CSV table of C-alpha atoms in Angstrom, one decimal:
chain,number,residue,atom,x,y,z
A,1,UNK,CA,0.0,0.0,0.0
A,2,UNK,CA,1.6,3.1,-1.0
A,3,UNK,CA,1.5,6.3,1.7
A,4,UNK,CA,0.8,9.5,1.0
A,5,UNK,CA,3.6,11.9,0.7
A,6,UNK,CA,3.8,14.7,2.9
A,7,UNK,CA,3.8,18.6,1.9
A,8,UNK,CA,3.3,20.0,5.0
A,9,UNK,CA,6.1,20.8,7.9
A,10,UNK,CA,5.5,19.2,11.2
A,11,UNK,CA,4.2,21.0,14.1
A,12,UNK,CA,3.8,24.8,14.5
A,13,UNK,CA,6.4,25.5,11.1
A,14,UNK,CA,4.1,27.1,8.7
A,15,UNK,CA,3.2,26.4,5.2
A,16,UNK,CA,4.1,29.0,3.1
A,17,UNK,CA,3.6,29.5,-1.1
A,18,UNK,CA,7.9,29.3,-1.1
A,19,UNK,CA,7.5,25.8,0.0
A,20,UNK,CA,5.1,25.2,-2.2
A,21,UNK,CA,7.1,26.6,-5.1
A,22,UNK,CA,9.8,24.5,-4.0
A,23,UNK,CA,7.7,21.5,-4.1
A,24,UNK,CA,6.4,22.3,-7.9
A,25,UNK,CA,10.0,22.6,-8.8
A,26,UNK,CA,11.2,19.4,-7.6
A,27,UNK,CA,8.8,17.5,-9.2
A,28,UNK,CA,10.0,18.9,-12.6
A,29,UNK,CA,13.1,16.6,-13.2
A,30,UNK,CA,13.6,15.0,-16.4
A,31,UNK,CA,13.8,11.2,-16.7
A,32,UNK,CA,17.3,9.6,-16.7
A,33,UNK,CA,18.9,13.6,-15.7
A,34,UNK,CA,22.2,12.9,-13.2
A,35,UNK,CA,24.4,15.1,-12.3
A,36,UNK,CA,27.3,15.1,-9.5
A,37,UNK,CA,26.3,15.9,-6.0
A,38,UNK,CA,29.5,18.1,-5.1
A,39,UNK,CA,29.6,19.8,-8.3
A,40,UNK,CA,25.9,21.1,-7.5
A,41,UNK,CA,27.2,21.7,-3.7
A,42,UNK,CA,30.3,23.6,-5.4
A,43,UNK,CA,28.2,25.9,-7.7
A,44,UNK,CA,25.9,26.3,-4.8
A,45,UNK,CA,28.9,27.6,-2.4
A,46,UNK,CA,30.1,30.2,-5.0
A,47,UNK,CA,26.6,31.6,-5.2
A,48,UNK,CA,25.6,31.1,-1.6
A,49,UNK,CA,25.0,35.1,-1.8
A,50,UNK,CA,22.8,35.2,-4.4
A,51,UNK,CA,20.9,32.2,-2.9
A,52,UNK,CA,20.6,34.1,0.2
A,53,UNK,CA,22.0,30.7,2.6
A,54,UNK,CA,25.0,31.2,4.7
A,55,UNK,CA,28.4,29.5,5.3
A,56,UNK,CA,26.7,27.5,8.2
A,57,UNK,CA,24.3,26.1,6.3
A,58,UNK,CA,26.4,24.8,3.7
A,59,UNK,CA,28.2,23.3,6.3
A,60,UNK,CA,24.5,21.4,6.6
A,61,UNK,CA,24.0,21.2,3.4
A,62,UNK,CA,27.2,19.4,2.8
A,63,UNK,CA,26.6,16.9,5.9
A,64,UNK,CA,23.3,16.0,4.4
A,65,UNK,CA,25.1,15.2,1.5
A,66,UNK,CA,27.4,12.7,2.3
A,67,UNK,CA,24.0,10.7,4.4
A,68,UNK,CA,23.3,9.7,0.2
A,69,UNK,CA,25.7,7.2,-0.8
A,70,UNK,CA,26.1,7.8,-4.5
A,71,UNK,CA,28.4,10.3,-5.8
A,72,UNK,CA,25.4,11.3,-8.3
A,73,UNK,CA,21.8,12.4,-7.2
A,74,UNK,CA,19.3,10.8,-10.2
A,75,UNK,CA,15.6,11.1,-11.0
A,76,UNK,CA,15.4,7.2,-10.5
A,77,UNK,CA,16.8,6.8,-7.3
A,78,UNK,CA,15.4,8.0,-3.6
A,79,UNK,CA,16.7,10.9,-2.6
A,80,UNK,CA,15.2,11.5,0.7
A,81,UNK,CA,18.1,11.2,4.0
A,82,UNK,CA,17.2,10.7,7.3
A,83,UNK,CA,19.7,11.6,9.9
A,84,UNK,CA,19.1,12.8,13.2
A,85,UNK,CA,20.3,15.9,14.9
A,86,UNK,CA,22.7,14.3,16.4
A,87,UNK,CA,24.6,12.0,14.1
A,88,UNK,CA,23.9,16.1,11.7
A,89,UNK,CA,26.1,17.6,14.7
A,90,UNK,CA,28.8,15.1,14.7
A,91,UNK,CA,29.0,15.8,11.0
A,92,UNK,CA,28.7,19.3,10.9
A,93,UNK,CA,31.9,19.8,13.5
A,94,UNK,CA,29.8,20.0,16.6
A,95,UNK,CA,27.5,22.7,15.9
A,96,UNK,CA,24.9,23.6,18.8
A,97,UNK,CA,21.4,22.1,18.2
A,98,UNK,CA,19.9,25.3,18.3
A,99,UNK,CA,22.4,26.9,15.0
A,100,UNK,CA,21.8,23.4,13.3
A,101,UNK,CA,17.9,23.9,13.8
A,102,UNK,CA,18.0,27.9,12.6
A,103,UNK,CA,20.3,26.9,9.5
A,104,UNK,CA,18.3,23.7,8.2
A,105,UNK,CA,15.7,25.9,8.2
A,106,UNK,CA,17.8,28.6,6.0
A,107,UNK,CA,18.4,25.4,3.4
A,108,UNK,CA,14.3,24.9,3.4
A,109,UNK,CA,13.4,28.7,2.9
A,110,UNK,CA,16.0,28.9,0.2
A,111,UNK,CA,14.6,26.3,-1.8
A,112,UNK,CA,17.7,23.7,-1.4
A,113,UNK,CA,15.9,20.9,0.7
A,114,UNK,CA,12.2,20.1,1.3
A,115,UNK,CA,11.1,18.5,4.6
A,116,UNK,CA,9.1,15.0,4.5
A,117,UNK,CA,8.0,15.2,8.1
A,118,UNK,CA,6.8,12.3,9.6
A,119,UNK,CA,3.1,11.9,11.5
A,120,UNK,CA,5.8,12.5,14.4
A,121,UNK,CA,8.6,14.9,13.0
A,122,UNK,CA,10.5,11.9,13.7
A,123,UNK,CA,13.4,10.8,10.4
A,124,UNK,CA,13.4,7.7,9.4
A,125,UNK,CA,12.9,4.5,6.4
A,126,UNK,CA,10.4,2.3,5.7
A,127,UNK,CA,11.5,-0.6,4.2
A,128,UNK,CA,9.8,-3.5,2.6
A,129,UNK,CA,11.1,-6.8,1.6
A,130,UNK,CA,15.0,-7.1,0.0
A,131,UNK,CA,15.6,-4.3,2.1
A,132,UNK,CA,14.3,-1.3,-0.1
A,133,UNK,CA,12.8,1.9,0.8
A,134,UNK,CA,9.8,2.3,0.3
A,135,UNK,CA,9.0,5.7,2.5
A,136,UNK,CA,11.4,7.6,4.1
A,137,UNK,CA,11.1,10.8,5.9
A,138,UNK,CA,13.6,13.7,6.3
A,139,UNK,CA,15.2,15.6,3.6
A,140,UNK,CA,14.3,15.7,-0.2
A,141,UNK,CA,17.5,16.6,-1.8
A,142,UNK,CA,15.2,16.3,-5.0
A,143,UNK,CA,15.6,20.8,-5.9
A,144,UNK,CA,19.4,20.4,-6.0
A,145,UNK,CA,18.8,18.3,-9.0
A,146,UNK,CA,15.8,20.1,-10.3
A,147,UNK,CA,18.0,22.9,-10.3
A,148,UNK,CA,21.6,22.2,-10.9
A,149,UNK,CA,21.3,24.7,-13.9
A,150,UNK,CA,20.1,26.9,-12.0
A,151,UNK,CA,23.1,26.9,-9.6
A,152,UNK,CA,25.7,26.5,-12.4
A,153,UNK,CA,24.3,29.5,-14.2
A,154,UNK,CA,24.7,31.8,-10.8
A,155,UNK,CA,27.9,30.5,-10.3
A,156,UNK,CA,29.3,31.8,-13.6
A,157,UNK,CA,27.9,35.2,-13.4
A,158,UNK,CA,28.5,35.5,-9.8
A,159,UNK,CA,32.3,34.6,-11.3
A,160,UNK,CA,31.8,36.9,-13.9
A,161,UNK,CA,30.6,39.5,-11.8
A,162,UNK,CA,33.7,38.8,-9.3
A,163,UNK,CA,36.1,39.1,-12.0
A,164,UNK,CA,34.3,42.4,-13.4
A,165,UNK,CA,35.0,44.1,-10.0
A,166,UNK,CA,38.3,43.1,-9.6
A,167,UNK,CA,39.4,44.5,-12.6
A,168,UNK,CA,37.2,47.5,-11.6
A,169,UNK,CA,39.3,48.1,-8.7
A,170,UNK,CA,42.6,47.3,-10.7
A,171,UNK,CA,41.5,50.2,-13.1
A,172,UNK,CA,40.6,52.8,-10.1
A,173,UNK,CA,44.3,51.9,-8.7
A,174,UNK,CA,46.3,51.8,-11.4
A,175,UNK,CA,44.6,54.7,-12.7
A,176,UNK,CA,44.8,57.0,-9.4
A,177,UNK,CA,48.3,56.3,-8.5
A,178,UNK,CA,49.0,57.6,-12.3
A,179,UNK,CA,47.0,60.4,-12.3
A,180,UNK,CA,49.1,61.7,-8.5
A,181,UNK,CA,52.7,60.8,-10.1
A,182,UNK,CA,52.0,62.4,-13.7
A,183,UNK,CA,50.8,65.8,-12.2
A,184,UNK,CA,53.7,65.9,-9.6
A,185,UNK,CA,56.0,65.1,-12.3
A,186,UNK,CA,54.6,67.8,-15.0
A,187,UNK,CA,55.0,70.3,-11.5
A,188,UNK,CA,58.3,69.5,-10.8
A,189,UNK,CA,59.7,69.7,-14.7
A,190,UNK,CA,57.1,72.6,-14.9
A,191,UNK,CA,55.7,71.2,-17.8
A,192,UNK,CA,53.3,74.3,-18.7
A,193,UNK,CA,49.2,73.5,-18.1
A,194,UNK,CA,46.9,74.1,-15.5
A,195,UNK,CA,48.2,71.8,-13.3
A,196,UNK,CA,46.8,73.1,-9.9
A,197,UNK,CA,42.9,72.7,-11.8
A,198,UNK,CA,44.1,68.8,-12.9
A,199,UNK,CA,44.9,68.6,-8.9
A,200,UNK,CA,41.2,69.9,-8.0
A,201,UNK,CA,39.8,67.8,-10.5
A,202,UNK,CA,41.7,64.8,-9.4
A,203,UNK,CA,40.4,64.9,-5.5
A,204,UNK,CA,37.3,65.9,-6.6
A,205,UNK,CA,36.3,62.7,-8.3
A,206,UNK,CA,38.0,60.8,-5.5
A,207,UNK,CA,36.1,62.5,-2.8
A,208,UNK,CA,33.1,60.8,-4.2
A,209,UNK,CA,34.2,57.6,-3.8
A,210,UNK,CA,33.1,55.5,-1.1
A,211,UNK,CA,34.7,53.2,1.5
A,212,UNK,CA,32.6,50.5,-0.3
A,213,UNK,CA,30.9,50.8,-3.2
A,214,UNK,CA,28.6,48.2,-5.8
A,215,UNK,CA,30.5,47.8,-9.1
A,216,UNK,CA,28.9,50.4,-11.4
A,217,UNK,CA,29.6,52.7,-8.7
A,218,UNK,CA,33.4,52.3,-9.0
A,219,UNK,CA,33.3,52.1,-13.2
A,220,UNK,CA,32.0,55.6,-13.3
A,221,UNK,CA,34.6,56.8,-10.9
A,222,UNK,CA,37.5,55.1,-13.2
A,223,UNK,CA,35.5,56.3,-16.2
A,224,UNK,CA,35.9,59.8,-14.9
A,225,UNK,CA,39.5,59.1,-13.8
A,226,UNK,CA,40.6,57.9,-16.7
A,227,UNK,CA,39.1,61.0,-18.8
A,228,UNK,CA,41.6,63.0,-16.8
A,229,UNK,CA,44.3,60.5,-17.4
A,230,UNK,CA,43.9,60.8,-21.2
A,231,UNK,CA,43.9,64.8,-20.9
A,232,UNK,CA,47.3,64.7,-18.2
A,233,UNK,CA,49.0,61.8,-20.6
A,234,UNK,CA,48.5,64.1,-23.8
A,235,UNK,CA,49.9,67.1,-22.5
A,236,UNK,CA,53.3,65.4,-21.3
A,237,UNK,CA,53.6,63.1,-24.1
A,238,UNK,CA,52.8,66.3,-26.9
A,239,UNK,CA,55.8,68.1,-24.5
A,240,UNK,CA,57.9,64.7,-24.8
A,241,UNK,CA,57.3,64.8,-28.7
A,242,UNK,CA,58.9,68.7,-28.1
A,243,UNK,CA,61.1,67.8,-26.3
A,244,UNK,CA,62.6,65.1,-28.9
A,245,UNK,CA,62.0,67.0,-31.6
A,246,UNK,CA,64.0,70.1,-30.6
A,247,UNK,CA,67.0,67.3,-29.6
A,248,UNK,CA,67.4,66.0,-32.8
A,249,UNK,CA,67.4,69.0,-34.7
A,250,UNK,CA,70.1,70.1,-32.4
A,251,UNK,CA,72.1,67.2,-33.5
A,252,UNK,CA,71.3,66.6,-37.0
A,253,UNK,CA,71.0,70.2,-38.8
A,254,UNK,CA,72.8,73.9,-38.3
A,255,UNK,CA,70.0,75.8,-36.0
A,256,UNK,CA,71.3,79.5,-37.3
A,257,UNK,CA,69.0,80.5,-40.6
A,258,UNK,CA,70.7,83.6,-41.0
A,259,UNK,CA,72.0,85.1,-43.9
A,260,UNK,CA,73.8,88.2,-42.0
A,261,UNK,CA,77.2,87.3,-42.1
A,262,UNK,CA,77.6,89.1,-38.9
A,263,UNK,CA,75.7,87.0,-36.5
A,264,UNK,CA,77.9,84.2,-35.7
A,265,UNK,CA,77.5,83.3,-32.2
A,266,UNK,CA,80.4,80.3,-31.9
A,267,UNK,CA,83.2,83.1,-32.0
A,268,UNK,CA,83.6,83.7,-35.9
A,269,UNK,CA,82.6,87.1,-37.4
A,270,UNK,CA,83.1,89.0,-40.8
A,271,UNK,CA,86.2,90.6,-39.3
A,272,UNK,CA,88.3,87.2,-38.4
A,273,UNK,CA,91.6,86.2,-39.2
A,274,UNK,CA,91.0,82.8,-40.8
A,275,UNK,CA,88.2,80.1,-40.3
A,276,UNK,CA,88.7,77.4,-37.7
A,277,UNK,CA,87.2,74.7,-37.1
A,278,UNK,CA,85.2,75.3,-33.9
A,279,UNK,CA,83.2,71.9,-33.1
A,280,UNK,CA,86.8,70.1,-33.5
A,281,UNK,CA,88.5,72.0,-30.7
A,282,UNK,CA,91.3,72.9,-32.1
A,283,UNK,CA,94.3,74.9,-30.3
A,284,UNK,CA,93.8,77.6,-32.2
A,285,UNK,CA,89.8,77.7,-31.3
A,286,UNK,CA,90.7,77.6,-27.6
A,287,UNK,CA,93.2,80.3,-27.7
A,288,UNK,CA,90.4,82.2,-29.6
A,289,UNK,CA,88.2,81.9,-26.4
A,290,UNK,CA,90.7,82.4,-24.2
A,291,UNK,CA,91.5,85.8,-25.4
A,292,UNK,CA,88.4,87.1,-25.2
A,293,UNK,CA,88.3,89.8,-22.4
A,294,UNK,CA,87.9,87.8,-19.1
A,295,UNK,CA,85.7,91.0,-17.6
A,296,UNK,CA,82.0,90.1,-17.5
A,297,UNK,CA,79.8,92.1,-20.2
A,298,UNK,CA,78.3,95.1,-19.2
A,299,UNK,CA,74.9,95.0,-18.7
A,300,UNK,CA,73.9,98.3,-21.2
A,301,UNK,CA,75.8,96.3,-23.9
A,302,UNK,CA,73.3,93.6,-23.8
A,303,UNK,CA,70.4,95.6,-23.5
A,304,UNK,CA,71.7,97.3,-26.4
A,305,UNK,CA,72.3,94.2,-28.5
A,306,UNK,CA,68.9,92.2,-27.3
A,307,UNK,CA,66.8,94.9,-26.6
A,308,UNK,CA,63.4,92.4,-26.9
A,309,UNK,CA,64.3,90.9,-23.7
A,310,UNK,CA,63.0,94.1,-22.0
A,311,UNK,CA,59.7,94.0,-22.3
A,312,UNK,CA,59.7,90.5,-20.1
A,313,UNK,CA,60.9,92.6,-17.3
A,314,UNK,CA,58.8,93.0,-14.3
A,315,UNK,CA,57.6,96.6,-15.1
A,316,UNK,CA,59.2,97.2,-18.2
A,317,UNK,CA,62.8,97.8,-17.1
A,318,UNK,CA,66.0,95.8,-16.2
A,319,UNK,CA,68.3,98.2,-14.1
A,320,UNK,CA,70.6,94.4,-12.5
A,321,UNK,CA,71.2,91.5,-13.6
A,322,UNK,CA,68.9,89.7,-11.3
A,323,UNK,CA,66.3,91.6,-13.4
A,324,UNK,CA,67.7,90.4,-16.5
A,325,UNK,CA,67.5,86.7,-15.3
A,326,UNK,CA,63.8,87.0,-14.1
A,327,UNK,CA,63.6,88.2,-17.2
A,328,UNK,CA,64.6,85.4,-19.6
A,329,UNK,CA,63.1,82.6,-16.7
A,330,UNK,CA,59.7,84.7,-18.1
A,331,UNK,CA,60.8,84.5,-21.8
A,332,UNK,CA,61.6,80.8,-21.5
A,333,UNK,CA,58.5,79.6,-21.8
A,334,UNK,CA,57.4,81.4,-24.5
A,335,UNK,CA,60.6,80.7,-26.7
A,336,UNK,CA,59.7,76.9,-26.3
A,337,UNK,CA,63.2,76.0,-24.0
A,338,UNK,CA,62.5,73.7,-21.7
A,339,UNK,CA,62.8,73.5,-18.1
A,340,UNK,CA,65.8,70.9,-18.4
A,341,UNK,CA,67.4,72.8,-20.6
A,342,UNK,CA,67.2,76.0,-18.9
A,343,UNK,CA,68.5,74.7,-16.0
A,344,UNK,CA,71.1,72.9,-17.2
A,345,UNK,CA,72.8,76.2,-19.2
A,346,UNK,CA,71.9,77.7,-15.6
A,347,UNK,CA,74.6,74.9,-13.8
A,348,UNK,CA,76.8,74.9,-16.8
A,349,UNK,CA,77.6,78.1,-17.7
A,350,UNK,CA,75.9,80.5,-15.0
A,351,UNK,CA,73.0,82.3,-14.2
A,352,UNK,CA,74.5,86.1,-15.9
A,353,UNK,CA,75.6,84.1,-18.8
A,354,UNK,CA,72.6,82.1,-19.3
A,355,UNK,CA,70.1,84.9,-19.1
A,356,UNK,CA,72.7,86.8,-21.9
A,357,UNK,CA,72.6,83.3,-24.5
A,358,UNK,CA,69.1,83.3,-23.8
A,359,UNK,CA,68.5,87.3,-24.6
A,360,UNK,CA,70.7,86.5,-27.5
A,361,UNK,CA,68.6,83.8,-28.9
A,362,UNK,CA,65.7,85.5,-28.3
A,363,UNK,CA,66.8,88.7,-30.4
A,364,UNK,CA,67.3,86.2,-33.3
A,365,UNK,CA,64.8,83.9,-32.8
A,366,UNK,CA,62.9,84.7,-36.1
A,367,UNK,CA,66.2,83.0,-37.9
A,368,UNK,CA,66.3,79.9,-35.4
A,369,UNK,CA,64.1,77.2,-36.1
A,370,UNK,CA,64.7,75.1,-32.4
A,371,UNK,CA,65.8,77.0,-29.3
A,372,UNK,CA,65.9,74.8,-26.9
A,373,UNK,CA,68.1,72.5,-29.0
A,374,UNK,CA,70.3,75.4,-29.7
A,375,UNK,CA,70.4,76.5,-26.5
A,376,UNK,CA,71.5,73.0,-25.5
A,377,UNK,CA,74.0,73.1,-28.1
A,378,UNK,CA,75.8,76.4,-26.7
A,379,UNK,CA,75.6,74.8,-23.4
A,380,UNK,CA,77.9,71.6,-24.8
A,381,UNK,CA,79.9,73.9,-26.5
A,382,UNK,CA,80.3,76.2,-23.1
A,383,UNK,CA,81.1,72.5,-20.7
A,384,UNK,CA,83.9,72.2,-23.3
A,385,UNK,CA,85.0,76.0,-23.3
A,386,UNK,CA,84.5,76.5,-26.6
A,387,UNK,CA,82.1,79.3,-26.9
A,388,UNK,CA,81.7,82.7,-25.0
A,389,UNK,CA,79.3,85.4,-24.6
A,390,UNK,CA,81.3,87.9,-26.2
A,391,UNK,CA,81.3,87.2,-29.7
A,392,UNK,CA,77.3,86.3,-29.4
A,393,UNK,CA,76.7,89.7,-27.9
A,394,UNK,CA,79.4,91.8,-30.1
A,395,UNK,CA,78.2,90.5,-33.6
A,396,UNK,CA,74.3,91.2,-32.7
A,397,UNK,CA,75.9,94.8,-31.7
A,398,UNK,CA,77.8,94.9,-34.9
A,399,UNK,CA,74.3,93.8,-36.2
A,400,UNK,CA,72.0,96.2,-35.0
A,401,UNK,CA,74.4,98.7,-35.9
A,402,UNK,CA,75.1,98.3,-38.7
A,403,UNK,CA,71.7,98.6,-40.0
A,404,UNK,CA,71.3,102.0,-38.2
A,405,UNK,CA,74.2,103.1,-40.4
A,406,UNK,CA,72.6,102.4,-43.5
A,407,UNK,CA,69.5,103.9,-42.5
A,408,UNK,CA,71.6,107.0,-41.1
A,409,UNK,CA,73.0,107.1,-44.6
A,410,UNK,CA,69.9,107.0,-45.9
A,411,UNK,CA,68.5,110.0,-44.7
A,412,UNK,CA,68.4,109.4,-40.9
A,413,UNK,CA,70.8,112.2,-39.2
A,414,UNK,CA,72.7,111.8,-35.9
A,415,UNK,CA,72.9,113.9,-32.6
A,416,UNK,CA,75.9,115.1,-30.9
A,417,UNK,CA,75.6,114.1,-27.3
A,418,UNK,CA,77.2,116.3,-24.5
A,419,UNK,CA,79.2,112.9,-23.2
A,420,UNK,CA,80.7,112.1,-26.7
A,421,UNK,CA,78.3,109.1,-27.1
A,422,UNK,CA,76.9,108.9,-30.2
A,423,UNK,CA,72.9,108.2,-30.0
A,424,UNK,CA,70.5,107.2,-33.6
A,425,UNK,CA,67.8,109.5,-34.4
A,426,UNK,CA,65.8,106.2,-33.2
A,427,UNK,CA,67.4,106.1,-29.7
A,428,UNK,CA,66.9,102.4,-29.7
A,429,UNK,CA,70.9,102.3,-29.6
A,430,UNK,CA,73.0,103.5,-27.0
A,431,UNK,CA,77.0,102.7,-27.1
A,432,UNK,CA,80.1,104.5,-25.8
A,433,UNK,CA,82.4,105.9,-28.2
A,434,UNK,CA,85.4,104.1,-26.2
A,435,UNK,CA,83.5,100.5,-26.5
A,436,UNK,CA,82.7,101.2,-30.3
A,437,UNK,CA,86.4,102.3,-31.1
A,438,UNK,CA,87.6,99.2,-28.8
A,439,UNK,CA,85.4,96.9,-31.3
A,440,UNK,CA,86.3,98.4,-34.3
A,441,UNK,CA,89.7,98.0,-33.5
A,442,UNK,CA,89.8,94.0,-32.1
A,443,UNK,CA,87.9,92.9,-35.4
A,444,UNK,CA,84.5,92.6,-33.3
């Protein structure tokens, strides 16, 4: 005579529409389906969170689990284990009874187990003759095969979703920590860029992260963060690209398009001797330098001879020669010389005669196509002692006066000053009678 089979929970547990859910469910299992009880126990531990059971009741889940003998749960076979509290503790590392009784019933509310409770709540087998079962009452393990699918599915997109925010939170990292070192490394190489605004906009999107966050929340924060990367990498790597540009032009062409004969920085002018060979460093070169006048320049002589370096004065006017090198640290920029560059000719050859090369270079720097590769030449050529100020400065002077003679020919008369200088109708030059005569006479 076959017994009925019981839906209901024993004693004052409820029946509720989830158990009857999980009832209809179980009952939906395809003849001949199998599938491997820990596999199903494995995909049902990486998605114990979207299951809503807890690390304790796996613990029961897996006790109940090795009370069925095969290795595979089937449609065909019984399904239903019996074990008592106790011999459930023993297996389930000595949990209390009163954890044991709140987690089996986690395993029933989410679905995993259905109770077959007994007239008595008691577990146990009825078997008939040969020693089969023919009713048993405890635990259908029936919905783990039902929905083994199920459990594999919300295993691979918990995975999935796992892997998704790791890589999330790689991004964030990887992407902060580059963000922090780029800016500080554009500041200290002042790079030029509004670095200070890159610096609000950086802790601003990183005060809006939280201490912990969902996924979606953290890929718009690296979304946003990367933006800023993109607009921080460009502006260093278009400087780089400068940079590299202006250092192989100083290596592979002349840098001088000038077709005064005058203007010859390295030491030559229309008034030498002979022409020598200046990049070999030849004795002849070095006594050259050597016996250029070992007093420093004076500082109306440049003015004179780089006269658009004034303007970059704080006020309009350079009276020292501290003003003169605040002055070409202002033109720098502007002239395209880099930071590294600049301070390099700075170390090598001084801070007066750095601000004079770079006063120089910007009075002809409509005839130079790459400054800071020329200046960076000057300043090899100064570490070896093969260039001086003097020349540079005297052959723009020549320059510039020069021209003034032709136009004074032209038309353009001259005034007598009461000191003996003589001064151009233009008053744009100003030189001492002594220094011109002194010029004229050394072949500058």
């Amino acid at each position: 005579m076959q017994t009925h089979l019981a839906t209901t929970p024993f004693g004052r547990r409820p029946m509720t529409l989830g158990l009857i859910s999980s009832q209809v469910t179980a009952k939906n299992i395809e003849q001949g389906t199998a599938v491997s009880k820990w596999q199903v126990f494995r995909d049902i531990r990486d998605a114990k969170e979207a299951l809503g059971t807890t690390d304790r009741a796996l613990a029961i889940l897996n006790a109940l689990l090795t009370f069925h003998r095969d290795e595979e749960l089937t449609g065909e076979g019984n399904l239903v284990v019996f074990p008592s509290n106790e011999q459930l503790i023993r297996r389930a590392n000595g949990m209390s009874p009163a954890t044991l009784r709140r987690h089996l019933a986690n395993l029933v509310v989410c679905g995993l187990v259905i109770r077959r409770d007994s007239p008595n709540g008691k577990r146990f087998a009825r078997k008939g003759q040969g020693g089969a079962i023919e009713q048993a009452y405890g635990f259908d393990l029936s919905p783990l095969l039902a929905r083994a699918a199920e459990f594999r599915d919300l295993a691979h997109a918990v995975a999935a979703e796992r892997k998704a925010f790791r890589l999330v939170k790689e991004r964030l990292t990887i992407c902060r920590r580059d963000v922090v070192k780029m800016i500080e490394a554009a500041v200290n190489e002042n790079v030029p860029g509004n670095w200070r605004g890159c610096q609000r906009r950086y802790e601003a999107i990183v005060a809006r992260l939280p201490r912990t966050a969902p996924r979606q929340v953290l890929e718009a924060i690296a979304s946003e963060l990367e933006d800023l990367w993109a607009d921080v990498h460009q502006a260093l790597e278009s400087f780089v690209k400068s940079e590299n540009t202006n250092a192989n032009e100083s290596h592979s062409e002349r840098h001088i398009q000038n077709s005064n004969p005058n203007f010859n920085p390295t030491g030559e002018t229309k008034y030498s001797s002979g022409n020598k060979d200046e990049a070999g460093g030849t004795a002849e070169h070095t006594d050259n330098v050597r016996s250029l006048p070992r007093r420093d320049l004076p500082l109306g002589m440049v003015l004179s001879a780089c006269p658009d370096i004034v303007p970059y004065a704080e006020g309009g006017q350079i009276r020292t020669w501290r003003d003169l090198a605040a002055a070409a640290d202002r033109a720098r920029p502007s002239m395209g010389v880099s930071p590294t560059a600049w301070q390099e000719a700075v170390e090598v050859m001084g801070a007066q005669s750095a601000a004079i090369v770079l006063a120089a270079v910007l009075q002809r720097a409509e005839h130079i196509r790459s400054r800071g590769g020329y200046l960076r030449d000057l300043t090899e050529r100064a570490r070896q002692e093969k260039f001086s100020v003097w020349p540079m400065v005297t052959a723009l002077l020549n320059a510039r006066m020069g021209a003034l003679e032709k136009a004074a020919g032209a038309g353009a008369g001259k005034e007598s000053q009461p000191d003996g200088d003589a001064r151009t109708s233009s008053g744009s030059l100003e030189i001492s009678s002594a220094l011109r005569d002194s010029m004229k006479k050394k072949g500058w």
